[in-house]
Coordinates of C-alpha atoms (C1' of nucleotides) and ligand atoms in Angstrom, one line a residue:
Chain A
X1 CA 3.4 78.0 5.4
X2 CA 0.7 75.3 4.0
X3 CA -2.9 75.6 4.9
X4 CA -2.5 72.2 6.8
X5 CA 0.2 73.6 9.0
X6 CA -2.2 76.6 10.1
X7 CA -4.7 74.4 11.4
X8 CA -2.0 72.0 12.7
X9 CA -0.8 75.1 14.7
X10 CA -4.0 76.0 15.6
X11 CA -4.6 72.6 16.9
X12 CA -1.7 72.3 18.7
X13 CA -2.4 75.7 20.5
X14 CA -6.8 74.5 20.8
X15 CA -5.0 71.3 23.2
X16 CA -2.4 72.7 24.8
X17 CA 0.2 70.3 23.2
X18 CA 3.1 71.6 21.9
X19 CA 4.8 71.8 18.5
X20 CA 8.1 69.5 18.1
X21 CA 10.2 69.5 15.5
X22 CA 9.3 65.9 14.8
X23 CA 5.4 66.0 14.4
X24 CA 6.8 69.2 12.0
X25 CA 8.7 66.5 10.0
X26 CA 6.2 64.1 10.0
X27 CA 3.4 66.6 8.5
X28 CA 5.9 67.7 6.2
X29 CA 6.5 63.9 4.8
X30 CA 2.7 63.4 4.9
X31 CA 2.2 66.0 2.9
X32 CA 4.4 65.4 0.0
X33 CA 2.7 62.1 -0.2
X34 CA 0.1 61.7 -2.6
X35 CA -0.5 57.8 -1.9
X36 CA -2.3 56.1 0.6
X37 CA 0.6 55.1 2.9
X38 CA 0.7 53.5 6.2
X39 CA 2.2 54.4 9.3
X40 CA 5.2 52.1 8.0
X41 CA 5.5 54.0 5.2
X42 CA 5.6 57.3 6.2
X43 CA 7.5 56.1 9.7
X44 CA 10.4 55.0 6.6
X45 CA 10.1 58.4 4.6
X46 CA 10.5 60.0 8.3
X47 CA 13.2 58.7 9.2
X48 CA 15.5 59.8 6.7
X49 CA 15.0 63.6 7.7
X50 CA 15.8 62.6 11.2
X51 CA 16.9 58.9 11.7
X52 CA 16.0 59.5 15.7
X53 CA 12.0 59.6 15.0
X54 CA 10.4 56.8 16.6
X55 CA 7.5 54.7 15.6
X56 CA 5.3 55.8 18.4
X57 CA 5.7 59.3 17.7
X58 CA 4.1 58.5 14.2
X59 CA 1.7 56.6 15.5
X60 CA 1.1 59.4 17.7
X61 CA 1.2 62.4 15.2
X62 CA -0.9 60.7 12.7
X63 CA -3.8 60.2 14.9
X64 CA -3.4 63.9 16.1
X65 CA -3.5 64.8 12.2
X66 CA -7.1 62.8 12.0
X67 CA -8.0 64.9 14.9
X68 CA -6.8 68.0 13.5
X69 CA -9.1 67.1 10.2
X70 CA -5.6 67.2 7.9
X71 CA -5.4 63.1 7.6
X72 CA -8.2 60.6 7.0
X73 CA -8.1 57.1 8.1
X74 CA -8.2 54.7 5.1
X75 CA -8.5 50.5 5.4
X76 CA -7.7 49.0 2.0
X77 CA -8.6 45.7 3.8
X78 CA -5.1 44.6 3.9
X79 CA -4.0 44.8 7.9
X80 CA -2.7 47.7 8.5
X81 CA -4.2 51.3 8.8
X82 CA -3.5 54.1 5.7
X83 CA -3.9 58.5 5.6
X84 CA -4.7 60.1 3.0
X85 CA -5.2 64.4 2.9
X86 CA -8.3 64.8 4.0
X87 CA -8.0 68.7 4.2
X88 CA -9.3 70.1 0.8
X89 CA -10.1 67.0 -0.5
X90 CA -13.7 66.2 -1.1
X91 CA -15.5 63.2 -0.1
X92 CA -14.7 60.1 -2.6
X93 CA -14.9 56.2 -2.5
X94 CA -12.1 53.6 -3.4
X95 CA -11.7 51.3 -6.4
X96 CA -9.0 49.2 -5.4
X97 CA -7.2 46.9 -7.5
X98 CA -6.7 43.2 -6.7
X99 CA -3.6 43.1 -9.1
X100 CA -1.7 46.1 -8.6
X101 CA -3.0 47.2 -5.2
X102 CA -3.4 51.3 -6.5
X103 CA -6.7 52.8 -5.6
X104 CA -8.7 54.9 -7.8
X105 CA -10.5 57.9 -6.3
X106 CA -14.4 57.8 -7.5
X107 CA -17.7 59.8 -6.4
X108 CA -21.1 59.3 -8.5
X109 CA -23.2 62.2 -6.7
X110 CA -26.3 60.0 -7.8
X111 CA -24.5 57.2 -5.6
X112 CA -24.4 59.7 -2.4
X113 CA -27.9 60.5 -2.7
X114 CA -29.2 57.1 -2.9
X115 CA -27.4 56.3 0.4
X116 CA -29.3 58.9 1.6
X117 CA -32.5 57.9 0.5
X118 CA -31.7 54.0 2.1
X119 CA -31.0 55.6 5.3
X120 CA -33.9 57.5 5.2
X121 CA -36.1 54.1 4.5
X122 CA -34.8 52.6 7.5
X123 CA -35.1 55.3 10.1
X124 CA -31.3 55.7 10.2
X125 CA -29.5 59.0 10.8
X126 CA -25.9 59.0 8.3
X127 CA -23.2 60.2 9.4
X128 CA -20.6 58.8 7.6
X129 CA -20.1 56.0 5.1
X130 CA -17.5 54.0 3.4
X131 CA -17.6 52.1 -0.1
X132 CA -14.9 50.3 -1.8
X133 CA -15.1 48.7 -5.0
X134 CA -12.6 45.6 -5.3
X135 CA -11.2 44.8 -9.2
X136 CA -9.2 45.1 -11.6
X137 CA -8.4 48.4 -12.7
X138 CA -7.6 49.5 -16.5
X139 CA -3.6 49.2 -16.4
X140 CA -3.5 45.2 -15.0
X141 CA -6.6 44.3 -17.6
Chain B
X1 CA -29.1 17.2 7.0
X2 CA -28.7 21.6 5.6
X3 CA -27.9 22.5 2.5
X4 CA -24.6 24.0 3.9
X5 CA -23.8 20.8 5.6
X6 CA -24.0 19.2 2.4
X7 CA -22.0 21.9 0.8
X8 CA -19.4 21.7 3.3
X9 CA -19.0 17.5 3.2
X10 CA -18.8 18.1 -1.0
X11 CA -16.3 21.5 -0.5
X12 CA -14.1 19.0 2.0
X13 CA -14.3 15.9 -0.1
X14 CA -13.3 18.0 -3.0
X15 CA -9.9 19.3 -1.2
X16 CA -9.5 15.5 0.0
X17 CA -10.2 17.0 3.7
X18 CA -11.7 15.2 6.4
X19 CA -14.9 15.6 8.6
X20 CA -14.1 15.5 12.0
X21 CA -17.0 16.7 15.0
X22 CA -15.0 20.2 15.1
X23 CA -15.8 21.1 12.0
X24 CA -19.7 19.6 12.2
X25 CA -20.5 21.2 15.8
X26 CA -18.5 24.6 14.4
X27 CA -20.5 25.0 11.3
X28 CA -24.1 23.9 13.4
X29 CA -23.5 26.9 15.6
X30 CA -22.5 28.9 13.1
X31 CA -25.9 28.3 11.5
X32 CA -27.9 28.7 14.6
X33 CA -26.3 32.1 14.6
X34 CA -28.4 35.1 13.2
X35 CA -26.5 38.1 13.9
X36 CA -22.3 38.9 12.6
X37 CA -20.3 37.1 15.6
X38 CA -16.7 37.2 16.0
X39 CA -14.7 34.1 16.0
X40 CA -14.4 34.1 19.9
X41 CA -17.8 34.9 20.1
X42 CA -18.6 31.4 18.2
X43 CA -15.5 29.8 19.9
X44 CA -17.5 30.6 23.2
X45 CA -21.0 29.2 21.9
X46 CA -19.0 26.4 20.6
X47 CA -17.4 25.3 24.2
X48 CA -20.9 24.3 25.9
X49 CA -21.1 21.5 23.4
X50 CA -17.5 20.4 23.4
X51 CA -15.3 22.2 26.0
X52 CA -12.5 20.9 24.3
X53 CA -12.6 22.4 21.0
X54 CA -9.6 25.2 20.6
X55 CA -9.6 28.6 19.0
X56 CA -6.9 27.7 16.3
X57 CA -9.8 25.5 14.8
X58 CA -12.4 27.9 14.8
X59 CA -10.1 30.0 13.2
X60 CA -9.3 27.7 10.9
X61 CA -12.7 26.3 10.2
X62 CA -14.3 29.7 9.7
X63 CA -12.0 30.5 7.2
X64 CA -12.8 26.8 5.4
X65 CA -16.2 27.7 5.7
X66 CA -15.8 30.8 3.9
X67 CA -13.7 29.0 1.4
X68 CA -17.0 26.7 0.8
X69 CA -19.2 30.1 0.1
X70 CA -21.1 29.0 3.5
X71 CA -19.8 31.9 5.3
X72 CA -18.9 35.3 4.3
X73 CA -16.3 37.2 6.2
X74 CA -17.6 41.0 7.9
X75 CA -15.4 44.0 8.9
X76 CA -17.6 46.5 10.7
X77 CA -14.4 48.3 12.1
X78 CA -13.8 47.3 15.5
X79 CA -10.6 44.8 15.1
X80 CA -12.0 41.7 14.7
X81 CA -13.4 39.9 11.7
X82 CA -17.0 39.1 11.9
X83 CA -19.0 36.0 9.8
X84 CA -22.2 36.1 8.4
X85 CA -24.3 33.3 6.5
X86 CA -23.5 33.4 2.7
X87 CA -25.5 30.6 1.1
X88 CA -28.5 31.0 0.5
X89 CA -28.2 35.1 1.4
X90 CA -28.8 37.8 -1.5
X91 CA -25.5 40.3 -1.4
X92 CA -26.2 43.1 1.0
X93 CA -24.7 46.1 2.3
X94 CA -24.8 47.7 5.8
X95 CA -26.2 50.2 8.1
X96 CA -23.9 50.5 11.4
X97 CA -25.4 51.8 14.0
X98 CA -22.7 54.0 16.1
X99 CA -24.2 53.4 19.1
X100 CA -25.7 50.5 20.0
X101 CA -23.3 48.3 17.5
X102 CA -26.4 46.5 15.7
X103 CA -26.1 46.6 11.4
X104 CA -28.9 46.8 9.3
X105 CA -28.7 44.7 6.4
X106 CA -30.0 46.7 3.4
X107 CA -29.8 47.0 -0.4
X108 CA -30.6 49.7 -2.9
X109 CA -30.7 47.6 -6.8
X110 CA -30.0 51.7 -8.3
X111 CA -26.9 51.7 -6.4
X112 CA -25.2 48.5 -7.4
X113 CA -26.1 49.3 -11.2
X114 CA -24.9 52.6 -10.4
X115 CA -21.6 51.2 -9.0
X116 CA -21.1 49.0 -12.4
X117 CA -21.5 52.1 -14.1
X118 CA -18.9 54.4 -12.1
X119 CA -16.6 51.1 -12.6
X120 CA -17.5 51.3 -16.3
X121 CA -16.3 54.7 -16.7
X122 CA -13.3 54.3 -14.9
X123 CA -12.2 51.3 -17.0
X124 CA -12.4 49.3 -14.2
X125 CA -13.8 45.5 -13.8
X126 CA -15.7 45.1 -10.6
X127 CA -15.6 41.9 -8.5
X128 CA -16.7 42.6 -5.3
X129 CA -17.9 45.6 -2.7
X130 CA -18.2 47.0 0.3
X131 CA -20.5 49.3 1.4
X132 CA -21.2 50.2 5.3
X133 CA -23.0 53.2 6.5
X134 CA -22.1 54.7 9.9
X135 CA -25.0 56.3 12.1
X136 CA -27.6 56.2 14.6
X137 CA -30.4 53.5 14.2
X138 CA -34.1 54.2 14.8
X139 CA -34.1 52.8 18.0
X140 CA -31.2 54.7 19.3
X141 CA -32.5 58.1 18.1
Chain C
dT1 C1' -8.1 -3.6 9.9
dT2 C1' -4.6 -0.7 8.4
dG3 C1' -1.7 3.3 7.9
dA4 C1' -0.7 6.7 5.1
dT5 C1' -2.9 11.5 5.9
dT6 C1' -4.9 15.1 8.2
dT7 C1' -6.3 17.4 11.8
dT8 C1' -6.1 18.8 16.4
dG9 C1' -5.4 22.2 21.0
dA10 C1' -2.2 23.9 23.4
dA11 C1' 1.6 27.1 23.1
dA12 C1' 5.0 30.1 20.2
dT13 C1' 4.5 33.1 17.1
dT14 C1' 3.8 37.3 14.3
dC15 C1' 2.0 41.7 13.3
dA16 C1' -0.1 46.4 13.9
dA17 C1' -0.9 49.5 17.3
dT18 C1' -0.7 50.6 22.5
dA19 C1' 0.8 51.4 26.9
dT20 C1' 4.8 52.8 29.9
dC21 C1' 8.4 55.4 31.6
dA22 C1' 12.8 58.1 32.6
dA23 C1' 15.0 61.4 29.7
dT24 C1' 14.5 65.1 27.0
dT25 C1' 11.9 69.4 25.4
dA26 C1' 8.8 73.4 24.8
dT27 C1' 6.9 77.2 26.5
dA28 C1' 4.5 80.2 29.2
dG29 C1' 5.3 84.0 33.0
dC30 C1' 9.1 86.0 35.0
Chain D
dG1 C1' 17.4 84.9 29.5
dC2 C1' 16.1 82.2 33.2
dT3 C1' 12.5 78.9 35.8
dA4 C1' 9.0 76.0 36.3
dT5 C1' 5.5 72.8 34.7
dA6 C1' 3.3 70.0 31.7
dA7 C1' 3.4 67.8 27.7
dT8 C1' 6.4 64.7 24.4
dT9 C1' 9.9 61.4 23.1
dG10 C1' 12.1 56.9 21.5
dA11 C1' 12.9 52.1 23.7
dT12 C1' 11.0 48.7 25.5
dA13 C1' 7.6 46.1 27.1
dT14 C1' 2.7 45.0 26.2
dT15 C1' -2.0 43.9 23.7
dG16 C1' -5.0 41.2 20.9
dA17 C1' -6.5 39.2 16.9
dA18 C1' -5.1 35.8 14.3
dT19 C1' -1.1 32.2 12.3
dT20 C1' 2.2 28.6 12.9
dT21 C1' 4.2 24.6 14.7
dC22 C1' 4.3 20.8 16.6
dA23 C1' 3.6 16.1 18.5
dA24 C1' -0.5 13.3 20.0
dA25 C1' -4.9 11.8 18.1
dA26 C1' -8.6 11.2 14.2
dT27 C1' -10.3 9.9 9.6
dC28 C1' -10.7 7.6 5.8
dA29 C1' -9.6 4.8 1.2
dA30 C1' -8.3 0.2 0.2
Ligands
LIG1 MN1 -8.9 58.1 -1.4
LIG2 MN1 -24.6 41.1 7.1
LIG3 ZN1 -4.2 47.4 -10.9
LIG4 ZN1 -28.4 51.8 17.6

DNA sequence: TTGATTTTGAAATTCAATATCAATTATAGC
DNA sequence: GCTATAATTGATATTGAATTTCAAAATCAA
């Protein structure tokens, strides 16, 4: 059992929620993908494992995975919410290619430090941030 | 006539589009606001000047203002697109208060420089970026 | 003024996301 | 294992922002 499955089981127990086959399948599908997939993407993959799974359950389960700190919402500017792995992954920002749509994960500790400084200068208490740089990736140049 | 109105007239002429009363009113309303307003907000203000104005026209006109580099779309993470003044305004990032919803405009030239460096390191050609820090503002602390 | 072309507002439509609800399922206690 | 209770499910309807459609109205170059 992966660390994430254990986390999910604990989270469900804590909240008096139930571990269902659908939830297991959706977490499994989510963990096996490395890209930033939309709910619809994940739904289409999950359907192959259990054709009776409904879209609503996928939406609901991804919300649970977010609450359990297993998944993180990513908004790359197209209309739909995407999800990425959170557990065991450091904070990072995104370089989003306008040509091919892929996104590179990157982080610069100096930027992170300066962001805190910028907040302090404005008397602002930072909790989280989002930095996305849009442009053209190496492969598409 | 403000610089923006002149820009808008030139843009419309260049694209063989027409200058209508509705477009004038909507630009006027937009220029008189300093906050980041949603289309619905702007629609409600515009209706007071001309009660026959429709929502679709406000959506369409703000898209034109964006194309003319007069307005800039701002996505502060609630479901709706907001707009801010672009002409005559330097690039800036946003510190968004999770308590009161207001946003502080801020910029740090060191961060901007490091962002370029981060892109270079990944062979990525940056075109634009978005940085939003969510937290609690001075007043709400 | 004319008339081709664009624009308009109301209404219909799209699309992601959420809510509703009756039927099904998980699970704690026996 | 059974049972009772509460949670979950998938189909369907609904929401809300944004877009499209379309016939009537307005713009503006000639
Ligand atoms: Mn990522
Ligand atoms: Mn701003
Ligand atoms: Zn690319
Ligand atoms: Zn505040």
